[in-house]
Coordinates of C-alpha atoms in Angstrom, one line a residue:
X1 CA 6.8 -37.7 4.4
X2 CA 4.0 -40.4 4.5
X3 CA 2.2 -38.6 7.4
X4 CA 1.8 -35.5 5.3
X5 CA 0.9 -36.9 1.9
X6 CA 0.4 -40.2 0.1
X7 CA 0.6 -41.0 -3.6
X8 CA -2.0 -43.6 -4.9
X9 CA -3.8 -44.5 -8.1
X10 CA -7.5 -44.1 -8.0
X11 CA -9.7 -45.1 -11.0
X12 CA -6.6 -45.4 -13.0
X13 CA -5.5 -41.8 -12.3
X14 CA -2.7 -40.5 -10.1
X15 CA -3.9 -39.0 -6.8
X16 CA -2.1 -37.3 -4.0
X17 CA -3.8 -37.3 -0.6
X18 CA -2.7 -34.7 1.9
X19 CA -3.2 -35.6 5.6
X20 CA -2.4 -34.3 9.0
X21 CA -2.2 -30.7 10.2
X22 CA -0.8 -28.0 7.8
X23 CA -0.2 -25.4 10.4
X24 CA 3.0 -23.4 11.1
X25 CA 3.5 -25.2 14.5
X26 CA 3.1 -28.6 12.9
X27 CA 5.3 -27.9 9.8
X28 CA 8.0 -25.9 11.5
X29 CA 10.7 -28.6 11.3
X30 CA 9.7 -30.0 7.9
X31 CA 8.6 -27.0 6.1
X32 CA 11.4 -26.7 3.5
X33 CA 11.7 -30.4 2.5
X34 CA 7.9 -30.8 2.4
X35 CA 7.6 -27.7 0.1
X36 CA 10.3 -29.1 -2.2
X37 CA 8.6 -32.4 -2.4
X38 CA 5.2 -30.9 -3.2
X39 CA 6.8 -28.6 -5.8
X40 CA 8.1 -31.8 -7.5
X41 CA 4.7 -33.4 -7.4
X42 CA 3.0 -30.3 -8.8
X43 CA 5.0 -30.6 -12.0
X44 CA 2.6 -33.4 -13.0
X45 CA -0.4 -31.4 -14.4
X46 CA -2.5 -34.5 -14.5
X47 CA -2.2 -35.2 -10.7
X48 CA -5.4 -35.1 -8.7
X49 CA -5.0 -33.2 -5.4
X50 CA -7.2 -34.4 -2.5
X51 CA -7.0 -32.0 0.5
X52 CA -10.0 -33.4 2.4
X53 CA -7.8 -35.4 4.7
X54 CA -6.2 -32.2 6.1
X55 CA -7.4 -31.8 9.7
X56 CA -6.2 -28.3 10.3
X57 CA -4.7 -25.7 8.0
X58 CA -3.6 -22.1 8.7
X59 CA -2.2 -19.3 6.5
X60 CA 1.3 -20.9 6.5
X61 CA -0.1 -24.1 5.1
X62 CA -2.1 -22.3 2.4
X63 CA 0.9 -20.2 1.4
X64 CA 3.1 -23.3 1.2
X65 CA 0.7 -25.1 -1.1
X66 CA 0.2 -21.9 -3.2
X67 CA 4.0 -21.7 -3.7
X68 CA 4.1 -25.4 -4.6
X69 CA 1.4 -24.8 -7.2
X70 CA 3.3 -21.7 -8.7
X71 CA 0.5 -19.3 -7.7
X72 CA -2.0 -21.2 -9.8
X73 CA -4.8 -23.5 -8.7
X74 CA -4.4 -27.1 -9.9
X75 CA -6.9 -28.4 -12.5
X76 CA -7.9 -31.3 -10.4
X77 CA -8.4 -30.2 -6.8
X78 CA -10.7 -31.3 -4.0
X79 CA -10.8 -29.6 -0.6
X80 CA -13.0 -28.7 2.3
X81 CA -15.3 -25.6 2.2
X82 CA -13.4 -23.8 5.0
X83 CA -10.1 -24.4 3.1
X84 CA -11.8 -23.2 -0.1
X85 CA -12.4 -19.8 1.5
X86 CA -8.7 -19.5 2.6
X87 CA -7.6 -20.4 -0.9
X88 CA -9.9 -17.8 -2.5
X89 CA -8.4 -15.1 -0.3
X90 CA -4.9 -15.9 -1.3
X91 CA -6.0 -16.0 -5.0
X92 CA -7.2 -12.4 -4.7
X93 CA -3.7 -11.2 -3.5
X94 CA -1.8 -9.1 -6.1
X95 CA 0.9 -11.0 -7.9
X96 CA 4.4 -9.5 -7.6
X97 CA 6.9 -10.3 -10.2
X98 CA 10.5 -10.6 -9.3
X99 CA 13.1 -8.4 -11.1
X100 CA 14.2 -11.4 -13.1
X101 CA 10.7 -12.0 -14.4
X102 CA 10.0 -8.4 -15.1
X103 CA 10.2 -8.0 -18.9
X104 CA 8.8 -4.5 -19.4
X105 CA 11.7 -2.5 -21.0
X106 CA 9.6 0.7 -20.9
X107 CA 9.2 0.7 -17.2
X108 CA 11.1 4.1 -16.8
X109 CA 8.6 5.7 -19.2
X110 CA 5.7 4.0 -17.4
X111 CA 7.0 5.2 -14.0
X112 CA 7.5 8.7 -15.2
X113 CA 4.0 8.8 -16.7
X114 CA 2.5 7.6 -13.4
X115 CA 4.4 10.3 -11.5
X116 CA 3.2 13.0 -14.0
X117 CA -0.4 11.8 -13.6
X118 CA 0.0 11.9 -9.8
X119 CA 1.4 15.4 -10.0
X120 CA -1.4 16.5 -12.2
X121 CA -3.9 15.0 -9.8
X122 CA -2.4 17.0 -6.9
X123 CA -2.4 20.2 -8.9
X124 CA -6.1 19.7 -9.8
X125 CA -7.0 18.9 -6.2
X126 CA -5.2 22.0 -4.8
X127 CA -6.7 24.2 -7.5
X128 CA -10.2 22.9 -6.7
X129 CA -9.5 23.5 -3.0
X130 CA -8.4 27.1 -3.7
X131 CA -11.5 27.7 -5.7
X132 CA -13.7 26.4 -2.8
X133 CA -11.9 28.7 -0.4
X134 CA -12.4 31.7 -2.6
X135 CA -16.1 30.9 -2.6
X136 CA -16.1 30.5 1.2
X137 CA -14.3 33.9 1.6
X138 CA -16.9 35.7 -0.5
X139 CA -19.7 34.0 1.4
X140 CA -18.2 35.0 4.7
X141 CA -17.7 38.6 3.6
X142 CA -21.4 38.8 2.6
X143 CA -22.4 37.0 5.9
X144 CA -19.9 38.1 8.5
X145 CA -21.9 36.5 11.3
X146 CA -20.7 33.1 10.2
X147 CA -16.9 34.0 10.3
X148 CA -15.3 31.3 12.5
X149 CA -13.4 33.6 14.8
X150 CA -12.9 31.0 17.5
X151 CA -11.4 28.5 15.1
X152 CA -9.1 31.1 13.6
X153 CA -8.0 32.2 17.1
X154 CA -7.3 28.6 18.1
X155 CA -5.2 27.9 15.0
X156 CA -3.3 31.2 15.5
X157 CA -2.5 30.0 19.1
X158 CA -1.5 26.5 18.1
X159 CA 0.6 27.5 15.0
X160 CA 2.0 30.7 16.4
X161 CA 2.3 31.0 20.2
X162 CA 3.1 27.3 20.8
X163 CA 5.9 27.5 18.2
X164 CA 7.8 30.4 19.8
X165 CA 10.0 28.1 21.8
X166 CA 11.4 25.9 19.1
X167 CA 11.8 28.7 16.6
X168 CA 13.7 30.8 19.2
X169 CA 16.0 27.9 20.1
X170 CA 16.9 27.1 16.5
X171 CA 17.1 30.7 15.5
X172 CA 19.5 31.5 18.3
X173 CA 21.8 28.6 17.5
X174 CA 21.8 29.4 13.8
X175 CA 22.7 33.0 14.6
X176 CA 25.6 31.9 16.8
X177 CA 27.0 29.5 14.2
X178 CA 26.6 31.9 11.3
X179 CA 28.3 34.8 13.3
X180 CA 31.1 32.6 14.5
X181 CA 32.0 31.2 11.1
X182 CA 31.6 34.5 9.3
X183 CA 33.8 36.4 11.9
X184 CA 36.6 33.8 11.4
X185 CA 36.7 34.7 7.7
X186 CA 36.3 38.5 8.2
X187 CA 39.2 38.6 10.6
X188 CA 41.5 37.4 7.9
X189 CA 40.8 40.6 5.9
X190 CA 40.3 43.0 8.8
X191 CA 36.7 43.5 7.8
X192 CA 35.2 42.7 11.3
X193 CA 32.6 45.5 11.0
X194 CA 30.9 43.9 8.1
X195 CA 29.6 41.1 10.3
X196 CA 26.6 43.3 10.9
X197 CA 25.8 43.4 7.1
X198 CA 26.2 39.7 6.7
X199 CA 24.1 38.8 9.7
X200 CA 21.4 41.4 9.0
X201 CA 20.9 40.6 5.3
X202 CA 21.2 36.8 5.5
X203 CA 19.0 36.4 8.6
X204 CA 16.3 39.0 7.9
X205 CA 16.0 38.4 4.2
X206 CA 16.6 34.6 3.9
X207 CA 17.4 32.5 7.0
X208 CA 14.7 33.9 9.3
X209 CA 11.8 33.2 6.9
X210 CA 13.2 29.9 5.8
X211 CA 13.9 28.6 9.3
X212 CA 10.4 29.6 10.5
X213 CA 8.7 28.1 7.4
X214 CA 10.6 24.7 7.6
X215 CA 9.9 24.4 11.3
X216 CA 6.3 25.2 10.9
X217 CA 6.0 22.8 7.9
X218 CA 7.3 20.0 10.1
X219 CA 5.4 21.0 13.2
X220 CA 2.1 22.6 12.3
X221 CA 1.8 21.2 8.8
X222 CA 2.1 17.6 9.9
X223 CA -0.4 18.4 12.8
X224 CA -3.0 19.7 10.4
X225 CA -2.7 16.8 8.0
X226 CA -2.9 14.3 10.9
X227 CA -5.9 16.1 12.4
X228 CA -7.9 15.9 9.1
X229 CA -6.7 12.3 8.6
X230 CA -7.9 11.2 12.0
X231 CA -11.2 12.9 11.3
X232 CA -11.4 10.9 8.1
X233 CA -10.5 7.6 9.9
X234 CA -13.1 8.2 12.6
X235 CA -15.7 9.4 10.1
X236 CA -16.0 12.8 11.6
X237 CA -15.8 14.4 8.2
X238 CA -18.7 12.3 7.0
X239 CA -20.6 13.4 10.1
X240 CA -20.0 17.0 9.2
X241 CA -21.2 16.4 5.7
X242 CA -24.4 14.8 7.0
X243 CA -25.0 17.8 9.3
X244 CA -24.5 20.2 6.3
X245 CA -21.3 21.8 7.7
X246 CA -18.7 22.8 5.1
X247 CA -15.3 21.2 5.6
X248 CA -13.5 24.1 3.9
X249 CA -15.4 26.8 5.8
X250 CA -15.0 25.3 9.3
X251 CA -11.7 23.4 9.1
X252 CA -9.5 24.5 6.2
X253 CA -10.1 28.3 6.0
X254 CA -9.4 28.9 9.8
X255 CA -6.1 26.9 9.4
X256 CA -5.2 28.9 6.3
X257 CA -5.9 32.3 7.9
X258 CA -4.4 31.4 11.2
X259 CA -1.1 30.3 9.8
X260 CA -1.1 33.1 7.3
X261 CA -1.3 35.6 10.2
X262 CA 1.1 33.7 12.5
X263 CA 3.9 33.2 10.0
X264 CA 5.0 36.8 9.6
X265 CA 5.0 37.2 13.4
X266 CA 7.1 34.0 13.7
X267 CA 9.5 35.2 11.0
X268 CA 10.0 38.5 12.9
X269 CA 10.5 36.6 16.2
X270 CA 12.9 34.0 14.6
X271 CA 14.9 36.7 12.9
X272 CA 15.2 38.8 16.1
X273 CA 16.4 35.8 18.2
X274 CA 18.8 34.8 15.4
X275 CA 20.3 38.3 15.3
X276 CA 20.6 38.2 19.1
X277 CA 22.6 35.0 18.9
X278 CA 24.7 36.5 16.2
X279 CA 25.3 39.6 18.3
X280 CA 26.4 37.5 21.2
X281 CA 28.8 35.5 19.1
X282 CA 30.2 38.7 17.5
X283 CA 30.8 40.3 20.9
X284 CA 32.6 37.2 22.1
X285 CA 34.6 36.6 18.9
X286 CA 35.3 40.1 17.6
X287 CA 34.7 42.2 20.7
X288 CA 31.9 44.1 18.8
X289 CA 29.8 46.1 21.3
X290 CA 26.1 45.3 21.6
X291 CA 25.1 49.0 21.4
X292 CA 27.1 49.6 18.3
X293 CA 25.6 46.4 16.7
X294 CA 22.1 47.6 17.3
X295 CA 22.9 51.2 16.2
X296 CA 24.5 50.1 12.9
X297 CA 22.0 47.4 12.0
X298 CA 19.3 49.8 10.5
X299 CA 21.9 51.5 8.3
X300 CA 23.4 48.2 7.2
X301 CA 20.1 46.5 6.3
X302 CA 17.5 48.5 4.3
X303 CA 13.9 48.2 5.6
X304 CA 12.8 46.6 2.3
X305 CA 14.5 43.3 3.5
X306 CA 12.3 43.2 6.5
X307 CA 9.1 43.6 4.4
X308 CA 10.4 41.0 1.9
X309 CA 11.0 38.5 4.7
X310 CA 7.5 39.1 6.3
X311 CA 5.8 38.8 2.9
X312 CA 7.7 35.6 2.2
X313 CA 6.6 34.3 5.5
X314 CA 3.0 35.0 4.9
X315 CA 3.0 33.3 1.5
X316 CA 4.8 30.3 2.9
X317 CA 2.4 30.0 5.8
X318 CA -0.7 30.0 3.6
X319 CA 0.9 27.5 1.2
X320 CA 1.9 25.2 4.0
X321 CA -1.6 25.2 5.4
X322 CA -3.1 24.6 1.9
X323 CA -0.8 21.7 1.2
X324 CA -1.4 20.2 4.7
X325 CA -5.1 20.3 4.3
X326 CA -5.0 19.0 0.8
X327 CA -3.1 15.9 1.9
X328 CA -5.3 15.6 5.0
X329 CA -8.4 15.4 2.9
X330 CA -6.9 12.7 0.6
X331 CA -6.2 10.3 3.5
X332 CA -8.1 7.1 3.3
X333 CA -9.8 5.6 6.4
X334 CA -6.9 3.5 7.4
X335 CA -3.9 4.0 9.6
X336 CA -1.3 3.2 6.9
X337 CA -2.7 6.0 4.7
X338 CA -2.6 8.4 7.6
X339 CA 1.2 7.9 8.1
X340 CA 1.9 8.1 4.3
X341 CA -0.2 11.2 3.9
X342 CA 1.4 13.0 6.9
X343 CA 4.9 12.2 5.6
X344 CA 4.0 13.3 2.0
X345 CA 2.6 16.5 3.4
X346 CA 5.7 17.5 5.3
X347 CA 8.1 16.6 2.4
X348 CA 6.0 18.5 -0.1
X349 CA 5.6 21.5 2.1
X350 CA 9.3 21.8 2.7
X351 CA 10.1 21.4 -1.0
X352 CA 7.5 24.0 -2.0
X353 CA 8.9 26.4 0.7
X354 CA 12.4 26.2 -0.9
X355 CA 10.9 26.7 -4.3
X356 CA 9.0 29.8 -3.1
X357 CA 12.2 31.1 -1.6
X358 CA 14.0 30.7 -4.9
X359 CA 11.2 32.5 -6.7
X360 CA 11.3 35.4 -4.3
X361 CA 15.1 35.6 -4.6
X362 CA 14.9 35.8 -8.4
X363 CA 12.0 38.3 -8.5
X364 CA 13.3 40.6 -5.8
X365 CA 17.0 40.2 -6.6
X366 CA 17.5 44.0 -6.9
X367 CA 15.3 45.0 -3.9
X368 CA 16.8 45.8 -0.5
X369 CA 20.4 45.1 -1.4
X370 CA 21.6 48.6 -2.1

């Protein structure tokens, strides 16, 4: 160990002189024993540390010394200016306590309070955004020349037309699975004909809107959040502000209207393809004729279920766009925040979609079922 540090008495006081190169490459084979030795030496609070003899030192060396000093600068320390800068940087790092050192018995209350404050912050942010959008809508009604038709059309194409493939595939498969499993049970009771009622009500009223909303939340919602986040990272939003262009009017409102228009159409498309898949499975499993299925469907499913599904889709679409834009505007100008914001946006959107579906189910529990 003599090549790394030396203990001497200077002016009647104990001194430790560190020498050599405190880099990861130089300390690789001796890192653990040297750290243990320095920890033992650091127990002496009166020891003078002289680091001026260190020729080279990188982050690994600084971290090793910082661990030996128990995350506290010694009272008597002498080092080079360039090493002083490295030590200052590590001093500014947050201190993380281990679970054994964590003594706060009220941490569940503290954690719950932080979550409540975060929820309140999101509610205030979304409410503020809604208010700004209402002001923008009133302004555009009074000045129709400024309505961003091109942006609305572009968002309608991206969120609607480009989502037809994935929604059709998932809807068709869900229809086949639901029809196959239901027909197995109905055959036990000789109630094969009621497969039309089960598929019609479940798909048109619930599964169609829910499938479309969840797929759009994962596809289009994440895209909207990422787009606004990248614009924050590349300072495009700041550039729009400098040019006097409203974020909500040119970016958020077209997304909200585009998805609000596209979602009912996607719901109708997804429900139709899911019914097609169910009809194919019913014909293969039960021998139910296609023509009879299509003829009996309007009588088995009241038209109110269709309007309920379309209305649910429109509400979910606008809420997904609103949440996506809210999280997109909250992203900080760094890549880590971009990933976290996009993930939070998708998870929140899907959660809110399920809550909206539950609210619709409770409010309209007596509509379209008789």
